[in-house]
Amino acid sequence: MLLGLLTLLVSIGQRTIWAPSETFTASAPAGAAAAPLTVIDQKLRTLHGGTVKINIQGDGNFMLASGRPDDVDAWVGKTAHNTITGVSEDEKSLQVEHADGEGTAPNPAGSDLWVSNENASGELEYTWTPPADGDWSLLLASDGTKPAPATVSMTFPNDTSTPWAVPLMVLGSLLIVGGIVLALLSARRKNGEGEGEGGGDPGFAARARARKAQNQDPSSSSKVTMVAAGVAAAVLAASGTAAQAASPSPQPSGSASSPAKEAAGSPVLLDAQFRRILEQVSSATDAGDAAKDAAKLADRVAGPELEIRTQNYKIRSQVGSYEPRMPVRSTKLLTTVVTSDRDWPRSVLAVTQGEGNVVPQILTLVQQSPRENYKLMETTPLQPGTTFPNISRGGTDTLAASDKSGLLYSGEEAMSGLADRLTSADSPFKDKLVEGDSSPYIADTLSYQAEVVKAGENGNFSFTHKVVPESTVVFRTSDGGALVLGRINFGFEGTPKAAGDKLSIGDDAAALAGGKETTTGMVLNFAESMAVYVPPAGSTDPMKLVAATRGLVGASFK
C-alpha cells in the first residue's frame, strides 16, 4: 500500500510540479560565418507541431520574406548563405549550415516571389504561420550587401506529454488494492487458525487443517495470483505506452524530395500575390500613360506592350487626336490564370474590366527569372461576342508552343494559321479558325487590306502577318483544349507604281516616319496581340479568335 501511494504521488507529480514547459527556445550559435542571406528551412515550422515564434535582432533595417522552398532556393541561387536546418538534441541551439558563394545579392525586398514581406529595424517578433497549404520557407536579409542578422532565436511548442503518468496511476492503484486484499487475506487466515486450535482435540485440529489444504478456497492464493498478474499486466502496458511515445514514427525510405518536386502542382502565385502585382503593374502604366513617358513603365512593362505604348506616346505628343492605348486596371478582376509549372519563364493572365475598359481585356504577365518581377507583356481586348474559356483557378499547365499533346493544333500551328488567315482571304484556315457572330477583327483586317489595294492608284501594296515565336504562350483549358496567346508582326508595304508617283501616310505614321509623303516607298509596322482558343484533340469544332488588337510601332520610308 505504501509503494502504491508513492507511485501515485510520482504520477501526479509528472502532471504538476514535474510537468515539462509548454515551449522551449533555441538560438543560433554565436560565431557562425557571416553571409548576406539566411534561409530558415521549411521543416522547422512543423518540427514540433503548433505555432513557431521567431525573434530576430540586427543592426539597422532588415527583412523577412515567406515563399515556397523552391522559390527561395531559386532566388538565393549562387549567393553565399546560411541555412537554419534544425535544433540540437538538447533543444538549446539552432543548427546552422553555411554555403559559400557570391558575396552579395540584390535586395530581396519587394520580390514577386514572396507571399509576405516583413520589414523591421533593430528587432522583429514574428509568428510563423503558413499562408496556404504546402511547404513555406523564410528568407532573412539586410539589403543583400550587408550580412543578414545573426541573432536569431526560435520558440517551439514543447512535448508536454507524460506517457508514464497514467500507467503509474493505474499501477499505484493496483498496488494499493493488492495491499488491501493481502491484508484482508492475512487477517482471515489468522482468524481461521485461532478457531481451529481452540478445541480440545489436537487430532481434530490437524485433520481440519489437512481438509482445508485439500479444499483451498480461491480467495487465498489464487486471488493473490490474480492481483500479481494484474500488476504485471499494468507494468507491461505502461512499458508499451512509454515505448510507443518515445519511438519516432517510421519515415518513408528513399531520398528526400527536392523543393521543386514538393511544390509541383502548386500555382506559382496566390491570389494575394497576384493582386499585389497587378496593382503595381496598373500604377506603373497609369504613371506612364499620364506623363506619356515610357521610362515610367520600365519596372513593370516590357516586350510588345512596352514597344506599343512607347510609340503611342510619341505619336500622341504630335497628334492630339490619336487614340491612347486602353488603360490597365487592377479593379474589377474578372478571372486569373496561373500556371502550376514552376520553371522559368513563368506566365500568368488576368482578365480585367475597370474604368476605361469598354470590353474586358486579357493582361499577359511574364516573370523571366527568379530575381526579376512580373512584367506586362501584352494587353489584348476580348472580341465582342466571345467568351473567355474556362481555366482552373487552382493552377493549370503551360505547354510549349510546339506541344500538340491532347490538342487539335499546337500553339505554333494555331498562331501560324491565324497569321495566314489574316494575310489571305482564301487561307486554308478559313474554316478552321473563326470569329464569333459579332467579332470583327479578322473580317475588318481582310476588308481593310482589300480596300487599300483597290484604292491604290499610285502604288502597289502588300501585307504580311508573321508570328513572333518567342512570344507564344499556351495554357491548358478545363475541357482539355488550350488558350494560345502571342504576337504577330503586321507589315504594310507600299511602292509607287511609276516614277514621280507619291504615296501619302496618315498623321500617326508621319509622326514616326518624319514626313507624310514619299516617292520611294514606305513601310508601316504594327504589333498584333492575339488570343486563340484551340479545341481538344478529336473535336470537330474550329479554333476561335478570343481577343485581338494592334498598335502602330514603326513607320519609315524606303
Coordinates of C-alpha atoms in Angstrom, one line a residue:
M1 CA 0.0 0.0 0.0
L2 CA 2.9 2.4 0.8
L3 CA 4.5 1.5 -2.5
G4 CA 1.2 2.3 -4.3
L5 CA 0.9 5.6 -2.6
L6 CA 4.4 6.6 -3.6
T7 CA 3.7 5.5 -7.2
L8 CA 0.5 7.7 -7.2
L9 CA 2.4 10.7 -5.9
V10 CA 5.0 10.3 -8.7
S11 CA 2.3 10.1 -11.4
I12 CA 0.6 13.2 -10.0
G13 CA 4.0 15.0 -9.8
Q14 CA 4.6 14.3 -13.5
R15 CA 1.3 16.2 -14.3
T16 CA 2.1 19.1 -11.9
I17 CA 5.4 20.1 -10.4
W18 CA 7.5 18.0 -12.8
A19 CA 5.4 18.8 -15.9
P20 CA 7.6 19.9 -18.9
S21 CA 7.4 23.5 -20.1
E22 CA 4.9 24.3 -22.8
T23 CA 7.6 25.8 -25.0
F24 CA 11.3 25.8 -25.5
T25 CA 13.6 28.3 -27.2
A26 CA 16.6 27.5 -29.3
S27 CA 19.1 30.2 -30.5
A28 CA 21.5 30.4 -33.4
P29 CA 25.1 29.8 -32.1
A30 CA 27.4 32.7 -31.9
G31 CA 30.4 32.8 -34.3
A32 CA 28.6 31.4 -37.3
A33 CA 30.1 32.6 -40.7
A34 CA 28.6 35.8 -41.9
A35 CA 26.5 35.8 -45.1
P36 CA 24.2 38.3 -46.8
L37 CA 21.3 35.8 -46.8
T38 CA 19.9 33.4 -44.2
V39 CA 17.3 30.7 -45.1
I40 CA 15.1 29.2 -42.5
D41 CA 14.2 25.7 -43.6
Q42 CA 10.5 24.8 -44.0
K43 CA 10.9 21.7 -41.8
L44 CA 11.3 23.9 -38.7
R45 CA 7.8 25.2 -39.0
T46 CA 6.3 21.8 -38.3
L47 CA 9.2 20.3 -36.3
H48 CA 7.2 20.1 -33.1
G49 CA 3.7 20.9 -34.3
G50 CA 1.9 24.1 -33.3
T51 CA 2.9 27.7 -33.9
V52 CA 6.6 28.7 -34.1
K53 CA 7.7 32.2 -33.0
I54 CA 10.9 33.8 -34.2
N55 CA 12.8 36.6 -32.6
I56 CA 15.4 38.4 -34.8
Q57 CA 17.8 41.2 -33.7
G58 CA 20.0 43.1 -36.0
D59 CA 21.7 46.4 -36.7
G60 CA 19.6 48.7 -38.8
N61 CA 16.9 47.6 -41.3
F62 CA 16.3 44.1 -42.4
M63 CA 13.5 42.0 -43.9
L64 CA 12.0 38.5 -43.5
A65 CA 10.2 37.1 -46.5
S66 CA 8.0 34.0 -46.9
G67 CA 8.0 31.9 -50.1
R68 CA 7.8 28.4 -51.4
P69 CA 11.0 26.5 -50.7
D70 CA 11.9 26.1 -54.4
D71 CA 11.3 29.9 -55.0
V72 CA 13.5 30.8 -52.0
D73 CA 16.2 28.4 -53.3
A74 CA 15.9 29.8 -56.8
W75 CA 16.2 33.4 -55.6
V76 CA 19.2 32.6 -53.4
G77 CA 21.0 30.9 -56.3
K78 CA 24.8 31.1 -56.0
T79 CA 24.9 33.7 -53.3
A80 CA 26.7 32.7 -50.0
H81 CA 24.1 32.0 -47.4
N82 CA 23.4 30.3 -44.1
T83 CA 20.5 27.8 -43.6
I84 CA 18.9 27.1 -40.3
T85 CA 18.1 23.4 -40.7
G86 CA 17.1 22.1 -37.3
V87 CA 17.5 22.0 -33.5
S88 CA 20.2 20.4 -31.4
E89 CA 19.4 17.3 -29.3
D90 CA 19.4 19.4 -26.0
E91 CA 17.0 21.8 -27.7
K92 CA 19.1 24.8 -26.8
S93 CA 20.8 25.6 -30.2
L94 CA 19.6 26.0 -33.8
Q95 CA 21.6 24.0 -36.3
V96 CA 23.1 26.3 -39.0
E97 CA 24.8 25.2 -42.2
H98 CA 26.9 27.6 -44.3
A99 CA 27.3 27.6 -48.1
D100 CA 30.0 29.6 -49.8
G101 CA 29.2 31.6 -52.9
E102 CA 28.9 35.2 -54.2
G103 CA 29.4 37.8 -51.5
T104 CA 26.4 40.0 -52.4
A105 CA 22.9 39.8 -53.9
P106 CA 20.2 42.3 -55.0
N107 CA 17.9 43.5 -52.2
P108 CA 15.3 40.7 -52.0
A109 CA 12.7 43.1 -50.6
G110 CA 9.7 43.5 -52.9
S111 CA 10.3 40.4 -54.9
D112 CA 7.2 38.9 -56.5
L113 CA 8.2 35.5 -55.2
W114 CA 7.3 36.4 -51.7
V115 CA 3.8 35.9 -50.3
S116 CA 4.6 38.2 -47.4
N117 CA 7.5 40.5 -46.7
E118 CA 8.1 41.8 -43.1
N119 CA 10.3 44.9 -42.7
A120 CA 11.9 45.7 -39.4
S121 CA 14.5 47.8 -37.8
G122 CA 16.6 46.5 -34.8
E123 CA 14.2 43.7 -33.8
L124 CA 11.4 41.6 -35.2
E125 CA 8.9 39.3 -33.4
Y126 CA 7.4 37.0 -36.0
T127 CA 4.8 34.3 -35.7
W128 CA 5.3 31.8 -38.4
T129 CA 2.0 30.8 -39.9
P130 CA 1.6 29.3 -43.4
P131 CA -0.2 31.5 -45.9
A132 CA -1.6 28.4 -47.7
D133 CA -1.3 24.6 -47.8
G134 CA 2.1 23.2 -48.6
D135 CA 5.7 24.0 -47.5
W136 CA 6.9 27.5 -46.9
S137 CA 10.5 28.7 -46.2
L138 CA 11.7 32.0 -44.9
L139 CA 14.5 34.3 -46.2
L140 CA 16.2 36.8 -43.9
A141 CA 18.4 39.6 -45.3
S142 CA 19.5 43.1 -44.6
D143 CA 19.9 44.6 -48.1
G144 CA 21.8 41.9 -49.9
T145 CA 25.1 43.5 -49.4
K146 CA 25.4 43.6 -45.6
P147 CA 25.4 40.4 -43.5
A148 CA 22.0 39.1 -42.6
P149 CA 21.1 39.5 -38.8
A150 CA 22.9 36.7 -36.9
T151 CA 20.9 36.9 -33.6
V152 CA 18.0 34.5 -34.3
S153 CA 16.0 32.5 -31.8
M154 CA 13.0 30.3 -32.3
T155 CA 10.4 29.3 -29.8
F156 CA 8.8 25.9 -30.4
P157 CA 5.8 24.1 -28.8
N158 CA 7.3 21.6 -26.4
D159 CA 6.2 18.0 -26.0
T160 CA 4.2 18.2 -22.8
S161 CA 3.0 14.7 -22.9
T162 CA 3.8 12.5 -19.8
P163 CA 3.5 8.9 -21.1
W164 CA 4.2 7.3 -17.7
A165 CA 1.7 9.3 -15.7
V166 CA -1.4 7.3 -16.5
P167 CA 0.4 3.9 -16.3
L168 CA 1.8 4.9 -12.9
M169 CA -1.6 5.9 -11.7
V170 CA -3.0 2.6 -12.7
L171 CA 0.0 0.7 -11.2
G172 CA -0.3 2.7 -7.9
S173 CA -4.0 2.0 -7.7
L174 CA -3.4 -1.7 -8.3
L175 CA -0.7 -1.9 -5.7
I176 CA -3.0 -0.2 -3.1
V177 CA -5.8 -2.6 -3.9
G178 CA -3.4 -5.5 -3.8
G179 CA -2.1 -4.4 -0.4
I180 CA -5.7 -4.2 0.9
V181 CA -6.5 -7.7 -0.4
L182 CA -3.4 -9.2 1.1
A183 CA -4.1 -7.5 4.4
L184 CA -7.7 -8.9 4.4
L185 CA -6.5 -12.4 3.5
S186 CA -3.8 -12.3 6.2
A187 CA -6.4 -11.3 8.8
R188 CA -8.8 -14.0 7.7
R189 CA -6.2 -16.7 7.8
K190 CA -5.2 -15.7 11.4
N191 CA -8.9 -15.8 12.5
G192 CA -9.3 -19.3 10.9
E193 CA -6.3 -20.7 12.6
G194 CA -7.4 -19.3 16.0
E195 CA -10.8 -21.0 15.7
G196 CA -9.4 -24.4 14.7
E197 CA -6.8 -24.6 17.5
G198 CA -9.3 -23.6 20.3
G199 CA -10.8 -27.1 20.5
G200 CA -9.6 -29.8 23.0
D201 CA -8.7 -32.4 20.4
P202 CA -5.3 -31.8 18.7
G203 CA -6.1 -34.5 16.2
F204 CA -9.2 -32.8 15.1
A205 CA -7.3 -29.5 14.5
A206 CA -4.7 -31.4 12.4
R207 CA -7.4 -33.1 10.4
A208 CA -9.2 -29.8 9.9
R209 CA -6.0 -28.1 8.5
A210 CA -5.5 -31.1 6.2
R211 CA -9.0 -30.8 4.8
K212 CA -8.6 -27.0 4.4
A213 CA -5.4 -27.5 2.5
Q214 CA -7.1 -30.1 0.2
N215 CA -10.2 -27.9 -0.5
Q216 CA -8.5 -24.5 -0.5
D217 CA -10.7 -21.5 -1.3
P218 CA -9.6 -19.4 -4.3
S219 CA -10.0 -16.4 -2.1
S220 CA -6.5 -17.0 -0.8
S221 CA -3.5 -17.9 -3.1
S222 CA -5.5 -17.7 -6.3
K223 CA -6.6 -14.2 -5.6
V224 CA -3.1 -13.2 -4.7
T225 CA -2.0 -14.7 -8.0
M226 CA -4.7 -12.6 -9.9
V227 CA -3.5 -9.4 -8.2
A228 CA 0.1 -10.2 -9.1
A229 CA -1.0 -10.9 -12.7
G230 CA -2.9 -7.6 -12.8
V231 CA 0.1 -5.7 -11.6
A232 CA 2.3 -7.4 -14.2
A233 CA -0.1 -6.6 -16.9
A234 CA -0.2 -2.9 -15.8
V235 CA 3.6 -2.8 -15.8
L236 CA 3.7 -4.3 -19.3
A237 CA 1.0 -1.9 -20.6
A238 CA 2.8 1.1 -19.1
S239 CA 6.1 0.0 -20.7
G240 CA 4.4 -0.4 -24.1
T241 CA 2.8 3.0 -23.8
A242 CA 6.1 4.7 -22.9
A243 CA 8.0 2.9 -25.6
Q244 CA 5.4 3.9 -28.2
A245 CA 5.6 7.6 -27.0
A246 CA 9.3 7.6 -27.1
S247 CA 9.7 5.9 -30.5
P248 CA 9.5 8.2 -33.6
S249 CA 7.1 7.4 -36.3
P250 CA 8.6 5.4 -39.2
Q251 CA 9.8 7.6 -42.0
P252 CA 9.4 6.6 -45.7
S253 CA 12.5 5.2 -47.2
G254 CA 14.3 6.8 -50.1
S255 CA 16.0 10.1 -50.7
A256 CA 14.3 13.4 -49.8
S257 CA 12.4 15.2 -52.5
S258 CA 13.7 18.4 -53.9
P259 CA 11.8 21.6 -53.1
A260 CA 10.7 21.9 -56.7
K261 CA 9.1 18.4 -56.6
E262 CA 7.5 19.1 -53.3
A263 CA 5.9 22.3 -54.8
A264 CA 4.9 20.6 -58.0
G265 CA 1.3 21.2 -58.8
S266 CA 1.1 24.4 -56.7
P267 CA 0.2 27.6 -58.5
V268 CA 3.1 29.9 -58.8
L269 CA 1.1 32.8 -57.3
L270 CA -1.5 33.0 -54.6
D271 CA -4.4 35.4 -55.1
A272 CA -2.9 38.0 -52.7
Q273 CA 0.4 37.9 -54.6
F274 CA -1.4 38.3 -57.9
R275 CA -3.5 41.3 -56.8
R276 CA -0.4 43.0 -55.3
I277 CA 1.5 42.5 -58.6
L278 CA -1.5 43.6 -60.7
E279 CA -1.8 46.8 -58.6
Q280 CA 1.8 47.7 -59.2
V281 CA 1.5 47.0 -62.9
S282 CA -1.6 49.2 -63.1
S283 CA 0.1 52.0 -61.2
A284 CA 3.2 51.9 -63.5
T285 CA 1.1 52.0 -66.7
D286 CA -1.1 54.8 -65.2
A287 CA 2.0 56.9 -64.5
G288 CA 3.5 56.3 -67.9
D289 CA 0.2 57.0 -69.7
A290 CA -0.4 60.2 -67.8
A291 CA 3.0 61.6 -68.4
K292 CA 3.4 60.0 -71.9
D293 CA 6.8 58.8 -70.5
A294 CA 7.9 55.3 -71.3
A295 CA 10.6 55.5 -68.7
K296 CA 7.9 55.2 -66.0
L297 CA 6.9 51.8 -67.5
A298 CA 10.3 50.1 -67.3
D299 CA 9.8 48.4 -63.9
R300 CA 6.6 46.7 -64.8
V301 CA 6.1 46.7 -68.6
A302 CA 8.2 45.0 -71.3
G303 CA 8.1 43.3 -74.7
P304 CA 5.3 44.2 -77.2
E305 CA 3.3 46.3 -74.7
L306 CA 6.3 48.5 -73.9
E307 CA 7.1 48.9 -77.6
I308 CA 3.5 49.8 -78.5
R309 CA 3.0 52.2 -75.6
T310 CA 6.3 53.9 -76.3
Q311 CA 5.3 54.6 -79.8
N312 CA 1.8 55.6 -78.8
Y313 CA 3.2 58.3 -76.5
K314 CA 5.5 59.6 -79.3
I315 CA 2.5 59.8 -81.7
R316 CA 0.2 61.4 -79.2
S317 CA 2.8 64.1 -78.4
Q318 CA 2.4 65.3 -82.0
V319 CA -1.1 64.2 -82.9
G320 CA -3.6 65.1 -80.2
S321 CA -6.5 63.2 -81.7
Y322 CA -4.6 59.9 -81.7
E323 CA -6.3 57.3 -79.5
P324 CA -4.4 56.2 -76.4
R325 CA -3.8 52.6 -75.5
M326 CA -6.6 51.0 -73.4
P327 CA -5.8 51.6 -69.7
V328 CA -4.6 48.8 -67.5
R329 CA -6.8 48.4 -64.4
S330 CA -6.4 46.2 -61.4
T331 CA -10.0 46.8 -60.3
K332 CA -12.8 44.5 -61.4
L333 CA -10.6 41.5 -61.8
L334 CA -12.8 39.0 -63.6
T335 CA -10.6 36.0 -63.5
T336 CA -6.9 34.9 -63.3
V337 CA -5.0 32.2 -65.0
V338 CA -1.9 30.9 -63.1
T339 CA 0.5 28.3 -64.2
S340 CA 1.5 25.4 -61.9
D341 CA 4.7 24.8 -63.9
R342 CA 7.5 26.1 -61.7
D343 CA 10.2 26.6 -64.2
W344 CA 11.1 30.0 -65.7
P345 CA 9.9 32.0 -67.6
R346 CA 6.5 31.9 -65.8
S347 CA 3.4 33.3 -67.5
V348 CA 0.1 34.3 -65.9
L349 CA -3.0 36.0 -67.1
A350 CA -5.5 38.4 -65.7
V351 CA -8.9 39.4 -67.2
T352 CA -10.0 42.9 -66.0
Q353 CA -12.6 45.4 -66.9
G354 CA -12.1 48.6 -64.9
E355 CA -12.7 52.2 -65.7
G356 CA -11.9 53.0 -69.4
N357 CA -12.1 49.3 -70.5
V358 CA -15.0 49.2 -72.9
V359 CA -14.6 45.4 -73.1
P360 CA -12.7 43.1 -70.8
Q361 CA -9.0 42.7 -71.7
I362 CA -6.5 39.9 -71.1
L363 CA -3.3 41.0 -69.4
T364 CA -0.3 38.7 -70.1
L365 CA 2.3 38.9 -67.3
V366 CA 5.7 37.1 -67.6
Q367 CA 8.4 36.6 -65.0
Q368 CA 11.6 35.8 -66.9
S369 CA 13.8 34.7 -64.0
P370 CA 13.6 34.3 -60.2
R371 CA 15.1 37.7 -59.4
E372 CA 13.0 39.6 -61.9
N373 CA 9.5 40.7 -61.2
Y374 CA 6.5 40.0 -63.4
K375 CA 6.1 42.4 -66.3
L376 CA 3.1 43.2 -68.5
M377 CA 3.9 41.8 -72.0
E378 CA 0.6 42.2 -73.8
T379 CA -2.9 43.7 -73.4
T380 CA -5.5 42.1 -75.6
P381 CA -9.2 43.1 -75.5
L382 CA -11.7 40.4 -75.8
Q383 CA -13.6 40.2 -79.1
P384 CA -17.2 41.3 -78.9
G385 CA -19.5 38.3 -78.6
T386 CA -16.8 35.9 -77.3
T387 CA -16.5 34.1 -74.0
F388 CA -13.2 33.6 -72.2
P389 CA -12.6 29.9 -72.0
N390 CA -12.9 28.1 -68.6
I391 CA -9.5 27.6 -67.0
S392 CA -8.9 26.2 -63.5
R393 CA -8.3 28.9 -60.9
G394 CA -6.2 26.5 -58.8
G395 CA -3.4 26.4 -61.4
T396 CA -3.1 25.0 -64.9
D397 CA -0.4 23.6 -67.2
T398 CA 1.5 25.8 -69.6
L399 CA 2.6 23.9 -72.8
A400 CA 5.5 24.5 -75.2
A401 CA 4.4 26.2 -78.4
S402 CA 5.3 23.0 -80.3
D403 CA 3.4 20.7 -77.9
K404 CA 0.3 19.2 -79.6
S405 CA -0.5 16.7 -76.9
G406 CA -4.3 16.4 -76.5
L407 CA -4.9 19.3 -78.8
L408 CA -6.3 19.8 -82.3
Y409 CA -3.4 22.1 -83.1
S410 CA -0.2 23.1 -81.3
G411 CA 0.3 26.7 -80.2
E412 CA 2.6 27.4 -83.0
E413 CA 0.2 25.9 -85.5
A414 CA -2.6 28.0 -84.2
M415 CA -0.7 31.2 -84.4
S416 CA 0.7 30.4 -87.9
G417 CA -2.8 29.5 -89.0
L418 CA -4.1 32.8 -87.7
A419 CA -1.3 34.8 -89.4
D420 CA -2.1 33.1 -92.7
R421 CA -5.9 33.7 -92.2
L422 CA -5.2 37.4 -91.7
T423 CA -3.0 37.6 -94.7
S424 CA -5.2 35.8 -97.3
A425 CA -8.9 35.7 -97.7
D426 CA -8.5 32.3 -99.3
S427 CA -6.4 30.9 -96.5
P428 CA -6.6 27.1 -95.8
F429 CA -7.5 28.1 -92.3
K430 CA -10.6 30.0 -93.5
D431 CA -12.9 27.4 -92.0
K432 CA -10.6 26.1 -89.3
L433 CA -10.4 29.5 -87.4
V434 CA -13.5 31.6 -87.0
E435 CA -14.8 34.6 -85.1
G436 CA -18.0 35.0 -83.1
D437 CA -21.1 36.5 -84.7
S438 CA -20.1 40.0 -83.6
S439 CA -16.3 39.6 -83.6
P440 CA -14.9 41.8 -86.4
Y441 CA -11.1 41.6 -86.2
I442 CA -10.4 39.1 -89.0
A443 CA -13.1 40.4 -91.3
D444 CA -12.1 44.0 -90.7
T445 CA -8.4 43.3 -91.4
L446 CA -9.1 41.5 -94.6
S447 CA -11.6 44.2 -95.7
Y448 CA -9.1 47.0 -94.9
Q449 CA -6.3 45.3 -96.9
A450 CA -8.5 44.7 -99.9
E451 CA -9.7 48.3 -99.9
V452 CA -6.1 49.7 -99.8
V453 CA -5.1 47.6 -102.7
K454 CA -8.2 48.5 -104.7
A455 CA -7.9 52.3 -104.0
G456 CA -4.1 52.4 -104.6
E457 CA -4.0 54.2 -107.9
N458 CA -0.4 55.4 -107.4
G459 CA 1.1 52.4 -105.6
N460 CA 1.4 48.7 -105.2
F461 CA 0.7 47.5 -101.7
S462 CA 1.3 44.2 -99.9
F463 CA 0.6 42.9 -96.4
T464 CA 2.3 40.3 -94.2
H465 CA 1.4 38.8 -90.9
K466 CA 4.3 37.0 -89.2
V467 CA 4.3 35.2 -85.9
V468 CA 6.9 36.2 -83.3
P469 CA 7.6 32.6 -82.0
E470 CA 9.2 33.6 -78.6
S471 CA 6.1 35.5 -77.6
T472 CA 3.7 32.5 -77.8
V473 CA 2.2 31.2 -74.5
V474 CA -0.1 28.2 -74.2
F475 CA -2.4 27.5 -71.3
R476 CA -4.4 24.3 -70.9
T477 CA -8.1 24.9 -70.6
S478 CA -10.5 22.9 -68.4
D479 CA -12.0 21.0 -71.3
G480 CA -8.6 19.7 -72.4
G481 CA -8.1 22.4 -75.1
A482 CA -5.8 25.4 -74.9
L483 CA -5.7 29.2 -75.0
V484 CA -2.9 30.4 -77.1
L485 CA -1.6 34.0 -76.8
G486 CA 1.1 35.7 -78.7
R487 CA 2.3 38.5 -81.0
I488 CA 2.1 38.8 -84.8
N489 CA 4.0 41.4 -86.7
F490 CA 1.7 43.0 -89.3
G491 CA 3.7 44.6 -92.1
F492 CA 2.3 47.0 -94.6
E493 CA 4.5 48.0 -97.6
G494 CA 3.8 50.4 -100.4
T495 CA 5.8 51.2 -103.6
P496 CA 4.9 53.9 -106.2
K497 CA 3.7 52.4 -109.5
A498 CA 5.6 54.9 -111.6
A499 CA 8.4 57.4 -111.3
G500 CA 7.2 60.5 -109.7
D501 CA 4.1 58.9 -108.1
K502 CA 3.7 59.9 -104.5
L503 CA 2.4 57.8 -101.6
S504 CA 0.8 59.5 -98.6
I505 CA 0.6 58.2 -95.0
G506 CA -1.6 59.3 -92.1
D507 CA -0.6 61.8 -89.4
D508 CA 0.1 58.9 -86.9
A509 CA 2.6 57.2 -89.2
A510 CA 4.1 60.5 -90.2
A511 CA 5.0 61.2 -86.5
L512 CA 7.2 58.1 -86.7
A513 CA 8.4 58.4 -90.3
G514 CA 9.2 62.1 -90.1
G515 CA 7.1 63.1 -93.1
K516 CA 3.8 62.4 -94.9
E517 CA 4.7 61.7 -98.5
T518 CA 7.3 59.6 -100.3
T519 CA 8.2 58.8 -103.9
T520 CA 10.4 55.9 -102.9
G521 CA 8.1 53.7 -100.9
M522 CA 7.0 53.2 -97.3
V523 CA 6.8 50.6 -94.6
L524 CA 4.4 50.5 -91.7
N525 CA 4.7 48.0 -88.9
F526 CA 2.0 47.0 -86.4
A527 CA 2.2 44.7 -83.4
E528 CA -0.8 42.5 -83.1
S529 CA -1.6 40.9 -79.7
M530 CA -3.8 37.8 -80.2
A531 CA -5.5 35.1 -78.2
V532 CA -6.9 31.9 -79.9
Y533 CA -8.8 29.0 -78.4
V534 CA -7.8 25.6 -79.6
P535 CA -10.2 22.7 -79.1
P536 CA -9.0 19.4 -77.7
A537 CA -7.9 16.6 -80.0
G538 CA -10.8 14.8 -81.7
S539 CA -13.1 17.8 -81.7
T540 CA -14.8 18.8 -84.9
D541 CA -15.1 22.5 -83.8
P542 CA -12.9 25.1 -85.4
M543 CA -10.4 27.3 -83.5
K544 CA -11.8 30.6 -82.3
L545 CA -10.3 34.1 -82.1
V546 CA -10.9 35.2 -78.5
A547 CA -9.1 38.5 -78.3
A548 CA -7.2 40.8 -80.6
T549 CA -5.8 44.3 -81.0
R550 CA -3.0 46.1 -82.9
G551 CA -0.8 49.1 -82.3
L552 CA 1.5 51.0 -84.7
V553 CA 5.1 50.5 -83.7
G554 CA 7.0 51.7 -86.7
A555 CA 6.8 53.8 -89.9
S556 CA 9.6 54.6 -92.4
F557 CA 10.3 55.5 -96.0
K558 CA 12.3 53.3 -98.3

